[in-house]
Amino acid sequence: MQKVKTREASLVLIVMLAILGTGVIKWGLSPQTPVLLVLGLLTIWAKIRGFSWQAINDGIKSGIETGIIPIFIFILVGALISVWIAAGIIPTLMLVGFKMISVNWFIPSVFVVCALVGTAVGSAFTVMSTVGIAFFGMGMTMGINPALVAGAIISGAVFGDKCSPLSESTNLSAAVVDADLFDHIRNLMWSTLPAFVGALILFAIFGAGDAQNADISKIQHTESVLQAHFATGWWVLIPIILMFVCAWRRVPAVPTLFINIGVSVGLIWLEHPATSVQHLAKIIETGYVAHTGNLEVDQLLSRGGIASMMTTVSLIVVTLSLGGVLVHLGLINQVMEPIARVLNSDGKLILAVVLSAMGANLLIGEQFLSVILPGKAFKATFKKAGLANVALSRALEDGGTVINYLVPWGVAATFAANTFHVATLDYLPFAFFSLLSPVFSILSGFTGIGLKRSKASSDQTQP
């Protein structure tokens, strides 16, 4: 296969990014159309440059292949949301939250709780689609800015996902650079804990302002509506307990979701024995529709279902197709490798990795590829500079994993926006943890604080 020059590859990527940014940010389009347009133009360019149809097709297939499991997980999560509402699980979580969480400290409390749950289960998507929806419902009931609530939930979920040994993205970041998983997690704390503290302070400040406008009477009315129309006993929390057990036993996401859906369906039949198979299938397929007589509660709890995830699935397919073509035609590596070769300081090296991971997110929209591509490109350069593998894996997480939630056409951002019905650009200013993580990672690179060097390099510097 022919090789594209670096200047041409850079120009192609810049034009693509300009089209995506203009379509989504300036014109407010759904990401699917700009991504499809870019993919079409890229195909035309590839044919003009002499690439075969087979090369383009192979790129599309290789790109989609990486997303098969996430796509299936999204479908299961859609089903999970609807049966959790029908079984009374999410309404019960809302009631428990109303009793336990102070209105004045609601936003920082949401951030901390989601961070703890995320660390336990190792999946930001699971946190957002379960306890996250419950917290979001509470915030809406209180009249708090939905973008702020979503930002707190997403920030906590991402923190937990980033720090958990059960997280796929955390395991991937360590594996790409051949680092020990727990060494990687320990080294993450140099940027992750400052970002957590900074985010907590910001949530306390912004949350205090919104709490002044909270309508307490709405909370009391919502509690009575939930208790009157949903099963809210202690037994409905069994699926949540099972989720933690599965996480503790390191059961993968797919069987965990299947188990949870099955148990939740059993609870629905125990609570409502007259529920027909056809009605239950409709809930799973098209989502739960609430009929409480309260417009706000009905809008909040009418959601979920496999059909609700199809927008996300379509975006994942077209985005991964675009990413696969970019990788297969060599455009990404052609731009990244020269950058890796000319860096001459630790700070510049960390900055380049973080920015490259961000760029991969912007161009490809997939967090795993935003870790894999810069990881492969910079691994030899880090070794030459005497930096430890965990220094690279941390930069990959700080610029790759967490940033995908801020890219409107990113897989993670699309999932979050679809789950809370809040546009990515609306919650982005409040996703404080994702915004602060790369800042502290870059500061670590230039100051040397928490920047771990390889053992061989450390031995050489000793007198």
Tab-separated table of C-alpha atoms in Angstrom:
chain	number	residue	atom	x	y	z
A	1	MET	CA	0.000	0.000	0.000
A	2	GLN	CA	1.312	3.465	-0.881
A	3	LYS	CA	2.380	5.949	1.772
A	4	VAL	CA	0.974	9.471	2.084
A	5	LYS	CA	3.357	12.314	2.896
A	6	THR	CA	3.093	13.912	6.326
A	7	ARG	CA	2.076	17.337	4.983
A	8	GLU	CA	-0.745	15.898	2.907
A	9	ALA	CA	-1.937	13.675	5.759
A	10	SER	CA	-1.979	16.678	8.102
A	11	LEU	CA	-3.970	18.745	5.604
A	12	VAL	CA	-6.535	15.957	5.182
A	13	LEU	CA	-6.980	15.647	8.958
A	14	ILE	CA	-7.297	19.432	9.436
A	15	VAL	CA	-9.992	19.683	6.743
A	16	MET	CA	-11.871	16.748	8.298
A	17	LEU	CA	-11.761	18.317	11.754
A	18	ALA	CA	-12.954	21.660	10.359
A	19	ILE	CA	-15.942	19.982	8.701
A	20	LEU	CA	-16.850	18.058	11.849
A	21	GLY	CA	-16.487	21.112	14.075
A	22	THR	CA	-18.493	23.367	11.767
A	23	GLY	CA	-21.311	20.855	11.386
A	24	VAL	CA	-21.693	19.984	15.065
A	25	ILE	CA	-20.665	23.178	16.861
A	26	LYS	CA	-21.621	25.992	14.466
A	27	TRP	CA	-24.667	24.477	12.746
A	28	GLY	CA	-25.795	22.282	15.630
A	29	LEU	CA	-26.170	19.155	13.504
A	30	SER	CA	-26.323	15.654	14.918
A	31	PRO	CA	-22.816	14.162	14.516
A	32	GLN	CA	-23.897	11.352	12.156
A	33	THR	CA	-24.303	13.583	9.094
A	34	PRO	CA	-20.940	15.428	9.364
A	35	VAL	CA	-19.141	12.142	10.057
A	36	LEU	CA	-20.765	10.506	7.025
A	37	LEU	CA	-19.858	13.539	4.904
A	38	VAL	CA	-16.236	13.348	6.034
A	39	LEU	CA	-16.142	9.600	5.383
A	40	GLY	CA	-17.534	10.153	1.880
A	41	LEU	CA	-14.990	12.874	1.095
A	42	LEU	CA	-12.191	10.720	2.513
A	43	THR	CA	-13.266	7.876	0.222
A	44	ILE	CA	-13.140	10.189	-2.813
A	45	TRP	CA	-9.687	11.435	-1.789
A	46	ALA	CA	-8.436	7.875	-1.281
A	47	LYS	CA	-9.572	6.828	-4.765
A	48	ILE	CA	-7.971	9.914	-6.352
A	49	ARG	CA	-4.721	9.047	-4.546
A	50	GLY	CA	-4.821	5.517	-5.944
A	51	PHE	CA	-6.023	3.481	-2.955
A	52	SER	CA	-8.134	0.452	-3.855
A	53	TRP	CA	-11.783	-0.080	-2.917
A	54	GLN	CA	-10.577	-3.118	-0.988
A	55	ALA	CA	-8.283	-0.973	1.166
A	56	ILE	CA	-11.178	1.353	2.002
A	57	ASN	CA	-13.496	-1.568	2.752
A	58	ASP	CA	-10.848	-3.235	4.921
A	59	GLY	CA	-10.463	-0.002	6.893
A	60	ILE	CA	-14.208	0.213	7.511
A	61	LYS	CA	-14.382	-3.426	8.607
A	62	SER	CA	-11.352	-3.199	10.893
A	63	GLY	CA	-12.746	-0.040	12.473
A	64	ILE	CA	-16.190	-1.476	13.180
A	65	GLU	CA	-14.701	-4.692	14.532
A	66	THR	CA	-13.262	-2.841	17.544
A	67	GLY	CA	-16.741	-1.615	18.486
A	68	ILE	CA	-18.766	-4.818	18.300
A	69	ILE	CA	-18.717	-5.501	22.051
A	70	PRO	CA	-19.388	-1.850	23.055
A	71	ILE	CA	-22.305	-1.766	20.600
A	72	PHE	CA	-23.777	-4.905	22.148
A	73	ILE	CA	-23.263	-3.456	25.634
A	74	PHE	CA	-25.159	-0.294	24.627
A	75	ILE	CA	-28.067	-2.411	23.409
A	76	LEU	CA	-28.150	-4.294	26.726
A	77	VAL	CA	-27.907	-1.031	28.691
A	78	GLY	CA	-30.964	0.289	26.812
A	79	ALA	CA	-32.903	-2.784	27.905
A	80	LEU	CA	-31.525	-2.489	31.451
A	81	ILE	CA	-32.687	1.113	31.886
A	82	SER	CA	-36.264	0.296	30.893
A	83	VAL	CA	-36.590	-2.798	33.138
A	84	TRP	CA	-34.946	-0.989	36.061
A	85	ILE	CA	-37.615	1.695	35.855
A	86	ALA	CA	-40.445	-0.837	35.416
A	87	ALA	CA	-39.193	-2.869	38.392
A	88	GLY	CA	-39.040	0.249	40.594
A	89	ILE	CA	-35.253	0.212	40.993
A	90	ILE	CA	-34.517	3.715	39.702
A	91	PRO	CA	-37.574	5.229	41.486
A	92	THR	CA	-36.365	3.580	44.725
A	93	LEU	CA	-32.867	5.007	44.258
A	94	MET	CA	-34.433	8.425	43.818
A	95	LEU	CA	-36.423	8.051	47.042
A	96	VAL	CA	-33.336	6.889	48.966
A	97	GLY	CA	-31.373	9.805	47.552
A	98	PHE	CA	-34.044	12.309	48.570
A	99	LYS	CA	-33.758	11.068	52.169
A	100	MET	CA	-29.950	10.864	52.347
A	101	ILE	CA	-28.563	13.769	50.329
A	102	SER	CA	-28.761	17.369	51.478
A	103	VAL	CA	-30.177	19.802	48.944
A	104	ASN	CA	-27.409	22.297	49.735
A	105	TRP	CA	-24.698	19.714	48.953
A	106	PHE	CA	-26.540	17.815	46.248
A	107	ILE	CA	-24.138	18.402	43.343
A	108	PRO	CA	-20.860	17.565	45.168
A	109	SER	CA	-22.606	14.579	46.809
A	110	VAL	CA	-23.647	13.259	43.390
A	111	PHE	CA	-20.060	13.610	42.160
A	112	VAL	CA	-18.594	11.716	45.127
A	113	VAL	CA	-21.201	8.915	45.133
A	114	CYS	CA	-20.854	8.322	41.377
A	115	ALA	CA	-17.075	8.243	41.802
A	116	LEU	CA	-17.336	5.588	44.523
A	117	VAL	CA	-19.813	3.463	42.590
A	118	GLY	CA	-17.748	3.822	39.425
A	119	THR	CA	-14.617	2.638	41.214
A	120	ALA	CA	-16.519	-0.385	42.498
A	121	VAL	CA	-18.110	-1.474	39.210
A	122	GLY	CA	-15.444	-0.239	36.785
A	123	SER	CA	-17.844	1.109	34.166
A	124	ALA	CA	-18.771	4.750	33.629
A	125	PHE	CA	-21.596	3.718	31.306
A	126	THR	CA	-23.122	1.488	33.994
A	127	VAL	CA	-22.952	4.283	36.585
A	128	MET	CA	-24.569	6.817	34.252
A	129	SER	CA	-27.354	4.488	33.144
A	130	THR	CA	-28.307	3.323	36.662
A	131	VAL	CA	-27.640	5.506	39.714
A	132	GLY	CA	-26.872	8.367	37.321
A	133	ILE	CA	-30.425	8.439	35.993
A	134	ALA	CA	-31.765	8.376	39.548
A	135	PHE	CA	-29.595	11.349	40.545
A	136	PHE	CA	-30.532	13.171	37.355
A	137	GLY	CA	-34.206	12.687	38.206
A	138	MET	CA	-33.618	14.095	41.667
A	139	GLY	CA	-31.847	17.115	40.229
A	140	MET	CA	-34.668	17.776	37.776
A	141	THR	CA	-37.197	17.511	40.593
A	142	MET	CA	-35.247	20.119	42.573
A	143	GLY	CA	-35.102	22.450	39.592
A	144	ILE	CA	-31.291	22.317	39.338
A	145	ASN	CA	-29.593	23.032	36.010
A	146	PRO	CA	-29.684	19.698	34.103
A	147	ALA	CA	-26.307	20.367	32.457
A	148	LEU	CA	-24.714	20.813	35.894
A	149	VAL	CA	-26.286	17.610	37.225
A	150	ALA	CA	-25.163	15.686	34.152
A	151	GLY	CA	-21.658	17.134	34.504
A	152	ALA	CA	-21.422	15.951	38.122
A	153	ILE	CA	-22.664	12.455	37.263
A	154	ILE	CA	-20.345	12.100	34.273
A	155	SER	CA	-17.342	13.461	36.178
A	156	GLY	CA	-17.852	10.997	39.035
A	157	ALA	CA	-18.465	8.100	36.670
A	158	VAL	CA	-15.317	8.892	34.673
A	159	PHE	CA	-13.217	9.160	37.847
A	160	GLY	CA	-14.424	5.735	38.968
A	161	ASP	CA	-13.896	4.203	35.542
A	162	LYS	CA	-10.378	5.635	35.410
A	163	CYS	CA	-9.342	4.354	38.854
A	164	SER	CA	-10.984	0.930	38.890
A	165	PRO	CA	-8.949	-2.233	38.195
A	166	LEU	CA	-12.150	-3.600	36.620
A	167	SER	CA	-12.277	-0.857	33.980
A	168	GLU	CA	-11.676	-1.869	30.361
A	169	SER	CA	-10.115	1.489	29.486
A	170	THR	CA	-7.760	1.376	32.483
A	171	ASN	CA	-6.688	-2.169	31.653
A	172	LEU	CA	-6.185	-1.174	28.011
A	173	SER	CA	-4.005	1.834	28.877
A	174	ALA	CA	-1.727	-0.349	30.988
A	175	ALA	CA	-1.645	-3.158	28.422
A	176	VAL	CA	-0.796	-0.910	25.441
A	177	VAL	CA	2.474	0.187	27.077
A	178	ASP	CA	3.217	-3.130	28.887
A	179	ALA	CA	2.765	-1.598	32.352
A	180	ASP	CA	1.593	-3.373	35.483
A	181	LEU	CA	-2.082	-2.552	36.046
A	182	PHE	CA	-1.784	-1.596	39.715
A	183	ASP	CA	1.426	0.378	39.133
A	184	HIS	CA	-0.510	2.252	36.456
A	185	ILE	CA	-3.425	2.972	38.806
A	186	ARG	CA	-1.112	4.164	41.589
A	187	ASN	CA	0.705	6.479	39.183
A	188	LEU	CA	-2.611	7.849	37.912
A	189	MET	CA	-3.206	9.424	41.310
A	190	TRP	CA	-0.661	12.190	40.643
A	191	SER	CA	-3.046	13.780	38.149
A	192	THR	CA	-6.328	12.127	39.124
A	193	LEU	CA	-6.511	13.162	42.792
A	194	PRO	CA	-5.757	16.871	42.115
A	195	ALA	CA	-8.381	16.795	39.343
A	196	PHE	CA	-10.850	15.149	41.748
A	197	VAL	CA	-10.258	17.766	44.467
A	198	GLY	CA	-10.468	20.614	41.971
A	199	ALA	CA	-13.699	19.243	40.520
A	200	LEU	CA	-15.177	18.752	44.003
A	201	ILE	CA	-14.464	22.384	44.904
A	202	LEU	CA	-16.003	23.632	41.654
A	203	PHE	CA	-19.094	21.450	42.103
A	204	ALA	CA	-19.504	22.794	45.643
A	205	ILE	CA	-19.320	26.381	44.350
A	206	PHE	CA	-21.646	25.914	41.365
A	207	GLY	CA	-23.957	23.572	43.270
A	208	ALA	CA	-24.419	26.053	46.117
A	209	GLY	CA	-25.746	28.639	43.677
A	210	ASP	CA	-28.226	26.244	42.095
A	211	ALA	CA	-29.314	24.836	45.470
A	212	GLN	CA	-30.745	28.228	46.412
A	213	ASN	CA	-33.327	27.784	43.652
A	214	ALA	CA	-34.296	24.228	44.619
A	215	ASP	CA	-38.026	23.688	45.120
A	216	ILE	CA	-38.462	21.528	48.247
A	217	SER	CA	-42.212	21.176	47.733
A	218	LYS	CA	-41.554	19.511	44.375
A	219	ILE	CA	-39.403	16.895	46.107
A	220	GLN	CA	-42.180	16.002	48.556
A	221	HIS	CA	-44.750	15.788	45.766
A	222	THR	CA	-42.445	13.639	43.611
A	223	GLU	CA	-41.855	11.259	46.538
A	224	SER	CA	-45.594	10.678	46.910
A	225	VAL	CA	-45.984	10.108	43.149
A	226	LEU	CA	-43.153	7.573	43.065
A	227	GLN	CA	-44.469	5.690	46.093
A	228	ALA	CA	-47.964	5.554	44.614
A	229	HIS	CA	-47.007	4.238	41.170
A	230	PHE	CA	-43.853	2.117	41.627
A	231	ALA	CA	-42.745	-0.787	43.796
A	232	THR	CA	-40.231	0.776	46.172
A	233	GLY	CA	-39.387	-1.926	48.717
A	234	TRP	CA	-35.918	-3.051	49.776
A	235	TRP	CA	-36.116	-6.112	47.503
A	236	VAL	CA	-35.890	-4.012	44.342
A	237	LEU	CA	-32.270	-3.230	45.264
A	238	ILE	CA	-31.269	-6.889	44.673
A	239	PRO	CA	-30.106	-6.181	41.074
A	240	ILE	CA	-27.812	-3.425	42.375
A	241	ILE	CA	-26.302	-5.810	44.918
A	242	LEU	CA	-25.831	-8.359	42.140
A	243	MET	CA	-24.009	-5.745	40.069
A	244	PHE	CA	-21.497	-5.185	42.870
A	245	VAL	CA	-21.098	-8.937	43.361
A	246	CYS	CA	-20.386	-9.377	39.650
A	247	ALA	CA	-17.843	-6.555	39.805
A	248	TRP	CA	-16.162	-8.141	42.828
A	249	ARG	CA	-16.055	-11.496	41.034
A	250	ARG	CA	-14.746	-9.749	37.894
A	251	VAL	CA	-17.614	-10.941	35.745
A	252	PRO	CA	-17.436	-9.210	32.320
A	253	ALA	CA	-19.953	-6.526	31.391
A	254	VAL	CA	-22.077	-8.583	28.971
A	255	PRO	CA	-22.976	-11.455	31.359
A	256	THR	CA	-23.379	-8.944	34.217
A	257	LEU	CA	-25.966	-7.017	32.209
A	258	PHE	CA	-27.759	-10.209	31.143
A	259	ILE	CA	-27.980	-11.350	34.793
A	260	ASN	CA	-29.281	-7.951	35.878
A	261	ILE	CA	-31.888	-7.780	33.140
A	262	GLY	CA	-33.082	-11.311	33.949
A	263	VAL	CA	-33.422	-10.621	37.680
A	264	SER	CA	-35.161	-7.293	37.014
A	265	VAL	CA	-37.659	-9.007	34.708
A	266	GLY	CA	-38.339	-11.515	37.506
A	267	LEU	CA	-39.043	-8.637	39.894
A	268	ILE	CA	-41.493	-7.092	37.429
A	269	TRP	CA	-43.467	-10.337	37.265
A	270	LEU	CA	-43.424	-10.708	41.061
A	271	GLU	CA	-44.710	-7.154	41.500
A	272	HIS	CA	-47.141	-7.260	38.567
A	273	PRO	CA	-48.073	-10.921	37.884
A	274	ALA	CA	-50.562	-9.892	35.201
A	275	THR	CA	-47.816	-8.383	33.004
A	276	SER	CA	-47.945	-10.132	29.639
A	277	VAL	CA	-44.918	-11.331	27.749
A	278	GLN	CA	-45.863	-8.991	24.911
A	279	HIS	CA	-45.961	-5.944	27.190
A	280	LEU	CA	-42.651	-6.852	28.803
A	281	ALA	CA	-41.055	-7.346	25.397
A	282	LYS	CA	-42.329	-3.904	24.367
A	283	ILE	CA	-40.726	-2.345	27.454
A	284	ILE	CA	-37.395	-3.974	26.596
A	285	GLU	CA	-37.588	-3.071	22.917
A	286	THR	CA	-39.024	0.451	22.906
A	287	GLY	CA	-38.607	1.580	26.520
A	288	TYR	CA	-40.736	2.132	29.605
A	289	VAL	CA	-43.554	4.689	29.399
A	290	ALA	CA	-44.667	6.141	32.737
A	291	HIS	CA	-48.358	6.947	33.353
A	292	THR	CA	-48.378	8.598	36.775
A	293	GLY	CA	-50.453	11.646	35.841
A	294	ASN	CA	-47.524	13.905	36.787
A	295	LEU	CA	-46.043	15.379	33.599
A	296	GLU	CA	-42.527	15.923	34.980
A	297	VAL	CA	-42.257	12.405	36.445
A	298	ASP	CA	-43.682	10.870	33.273
A	299	GLN	CA	-41.144	12.694	31.101
A	300	LEU	CA	-38.302	11.731	33.414
A	301	LEU	CA	-39.110	8.029	33.732
A	302	SER	CA	-40.303	7.370	30.180
A	303	ARG	CA	-37.038	6.181	28.734
A	304	GLY	CA	-34.777	3.231	27.975
A	305	GLY	CA	-35.311	0.353	25.588
A	306	ILE	CA	-33.196	-1.071	22.790
A	307	ALA	CA	-34.640	1.447	20.317
A	308	SER	CA	-33.330	4.351	22.415
A	309	MET	CA	-29.764	3.200	21.775
A	310	MET	CA	-30.019	3.023	17.999
A	311	THR	CA	-28.932	6.642	17.528
A	312	THR	CA	-25.852	5.908	19.595
A	313	VAL	CA	-25.220	2.664	17.728
A	314	SER	CA	-25.478	4.384	14.342
A	315	LEU	CA	-22.971	7.034	15.395
A	316	ILE	CA	-20.584	4.393	16.728
A	317	VAL	CA	-20.735	2.516	13.424
A	318	VAL	CA	-20.023	5.550	11.224
A	319	THR	CA	-17.396	6.970	13.605
A	320	LEU	CA	-15.500	3.704	13.911
A	321	SER	CA	-15.716	3.284	10.141
A	322	LEU	CA	-14.068	6.683	9.718
A	323	GLY	CA	-11.412	5.850	12.297
A	324	GLY	CA	-10.713	2.503	10.687
A	325	VAL	CA	-10.154	4.087	7.259
A	326	LEU	CA	-7.858	6.763	8.744
A	327	VAL	CA	-5.772	4.113	10.471
A	328	HIS	CA	-5.747	1.642	7.576
A	329	LEU	CA	-4.637	4.294	5.066
A	330	GLY	CA	-1.835	5.339	7.443
A	331	LEU	CA	-2.941	8.949	7.908
A	332	ILE	CA	-2.893	8.919	11.712
A	333	ASN	CA	0.533	7.301	12.130
A	334	GLN	CA	1.982	9.469	9.371
A	335	VAL	CA	1.174	12.568	11.414
A	336	MET	CA	1.985	11.233	14.885
A	337	GLU	CA	5.308	9.473	14.362
A	338	PRO	CA	7.309	12.545	13.195
A	339	ILE	CA	6.036	14.471	16.215
A	340	ALA	CA	7.218	11.711	18.544
A	341	ARG	CA	10.731	11.753	17.057
A	342	VAL	CA	11.510	15.474	17.577
A	343	LEU	CA	10.436	15.964	21.194
A	344	ASN	CA	13.377	16.899	23.401
A	345	SER	CA	12.013	17.364	26.939
A	346	ASP	CA	9.809	15.481	29.378
A	347	GLY	CA	7.228	18.263	29.487
A	348	LYS	CA	6.970	18.508	25.717
A	349	LEU	CA	6.704	14.733	25.489
A	350	ILE	CA	3.807	14.534	27.957
A	351	LEU	CA	2.122	17.510	26.268
A	352	ALA	CA	2.464	15.833	22.864
A	353	VAL	CA	0.919	12.572	24.118
A	354	VAL	CA	-2.020	14.361	25.757
A	355	LEU	CA	-2.651	16.502	22.673
A	356	SER	CA	-2.275	13.501	20.350
A	357	ALA	CA	-4.809	11.526	22.382
A	358	MET	CA	-7.157	14.521	22.301
A	359	GLY	CA	-6.632	14.817	18.544
A	360	ALA	CA	-7.392	11.133	18.064
A	361	ASN	CA	-10.615	11.646	20.016
A	362	LEU	CA	-11.572	14.596	17.831
A	363	LEU	CA	-10.783	12.813	14.569
A	364	ILE	CA	-11.898	9.261	15.375
A	365	GLY	CA	-14.353	9.709	18.258
A	366	GLU	CA	-13.417	6.434	19.970
A	367	GLN	CA	-11.673	6.376	23.342
A	368	PHE	CA	-9.929	3.029	22.890
A	369	LEU	CA	-8.267	4.145	19.649
A	370	SER	CA	-7.324	7.449	21.296
A	371	VAL	CA	-5.284	5.343	23.737
A	372	ILE	CA	-3.948	2.707	21.335
A	373	LEU	CA	-2.659	4.973	18.540
A	374	PRO	CA	-0.633	7.481	20.627
A	375	GLY	CA	0.493	4.611	22.880
A	376	LYS	CA	2.057	2.789	19.966
A	377	ALA	CA	3.477	5.956	18.419
A	378	PHE	CA	5.175	7.274	21.578
A	379	LYS	CA	6.272	4.076	23.315
A	380	ALA	CA	9.789	4.004	21.829
A	381	THR	CA	10.244	7.749	22.406
A	382	PHE	CA	9.361	7.411	26.105
A	383	LYS	CA	11.822	4.547	26.461
A	384	LYS	CA	14.547	6.621	24.806
A	385	ALA	CA	13.784	9.544	27.146
A	386	GLY	CA	14.116	7.277	30.188
A	387	LEU	CA	10.496	7.645	31.269
A	388	ALA	CA	8.615	4.727	32.797
A	389	ASN	CA	5.807	3.000	30.932
A	390	VAL	CA	3.333	4.218	33.562
A	391	ALA	CA	4.216	7.821	32.683
A	392	LEU	CA	2.966	7.152	29.154
A	393	SER	CA	-0.103	5.187	30.264
A	394	ARG	CA	-1.156	8.027	32.584
A	395	ALA	CA	-0.855	10.608	29.809
A	396	LEU	CA	-2.914	8.343	27.552
A	397	GLU	CA	-5.715	8.165	30.129
A	398	ASP	CA	-5.630	11.911	30.826
A	399	GLY	CA	-5.766	12.886	27.173
A	400	GLY	CA	-7.659	9.929	25.764
A	401	THR	CA	-10.118	8.125	28.014
A	402	VAL	CA	-11.562	11.139	29.848
A	403	ILE	CA	-11.733	13.478	26.846
A	404	ASN	CA	-14.005	11.227	24.779
A	405	TYR	CA	-16.893	12.372	26.990
A	406	LEU	CA	-16.361	15.944	25.727
A	407	VAL	CA	-16.374	15.261	21.971
A	408	PRO	CA	-19.927	15.585	20.558
A	409	TRP	CA	-19.319	12.818	17.996
A	410	GLY	CA	-17.395	10.643	20.476
A	411	VAL	CA	-18.826	7.282	21.469
A	412	ALA	CA	-18.834	8.055	25.210
A	413	ALA	CA	-20.223	11.573	24.785
A	414	THR	CA	-23.019	10.317	22.565
A	415	PHE	CA	-23.940	7.709	25.155
A	416	ALA	CA	-23.978	10.299	27.954
A	417	ALA	CA	-25.988	12.833	25.937
A	418	ASN	CA	-28.496	10.159	24.941
A	419	THR	CA	-28.822	8.854	28.510
A	420	PHE	CA	-29.577	12.253	30.087
A	421	HIS	CA	-31.061	14.009	27.047
A	422	VAL	CA	-28.543	16.814	27.573
A	423	ALA	CA	-26.373	17.897	24.638
A	424	THR	CA	-22.632	17.333	24.993
A	425	LEU	CA	-21.839	21.016	24.461
A	426	ASP	CA	-24.309	21.895	27.240
A	427	TYR	CA	-22.767	19.658	29.927
A	428	LEU	CA	-19.166	20.100	28.694
A	429	PRO	CA	-18.439	23.258	30.775
A	430	PHE	CA	-19.487	21.323	33.910
A	431	ALA	CA	-17.556	18.094	33.252
A	432	PHE	CA	-14.870	19.447	35.547
A	433	PHE	CA	-13.002	16.193	36.152
A	434	SER	CA	-12.497	15.547	32.432
A	435	LEU	CA	-11.428	19.157	31.886
A	436	LEU	CA	-8.922	19.202	34.759
A	437	SER	CA	-7.279	15.779	34.271
A	438	PRO	CA	-5.168	16.728	31.225
A	439	VAL	CA	-4.197	20.035	32.867
A	440	PHE	CA	-2.652	18.309	35.877
A	441	SER	CA	-1.058	15.680	33.646
A	442	ILE	CA	0.698	18.376	31.600
A	443	LEU	CA	1.761	20.223	34.782
A	444	SER	CA	3.284	16.978	36.056
A	445	GLY	CA	5.280	16.686	32.834
A	446	PHE	CA	6.762	20.171	33.026
A	447	THR	CA	7.366	20.216	36.807
A	448	GLY	CA	8.494	16.607	37.132
A	449	ILE	CA	6.167	16.080	40.109
A	450	GLY	CA	4.868	12.518	39.991
A	451	LEU	CA	6.633	11.833	36.679
A	452	LYS	CA	8.080	8.368	37.080
A	453	ARG	CA	11.283	7.423	35.288
A	454	SER	CA	12.292	3.950	34.191
A	455	LYS	CA	14.435	1.915	36.583
A	456	ALA	CA	17.375	1.808	34.192
A	457	SER	CA	17.311	5.585	33.799
A	458	SER	CA	17.104	6.109	37.583
A	459	ASP	CA	20.067	3.809	38.156
A	460	GLN	CA	22.155	5.742	35.644
A	461	THR	CA	21.518	9.083	37.403
A	462	GLN	CA	22.587	7.777	40.810
A	463	PRO	CA	26.190	8.727	41.913
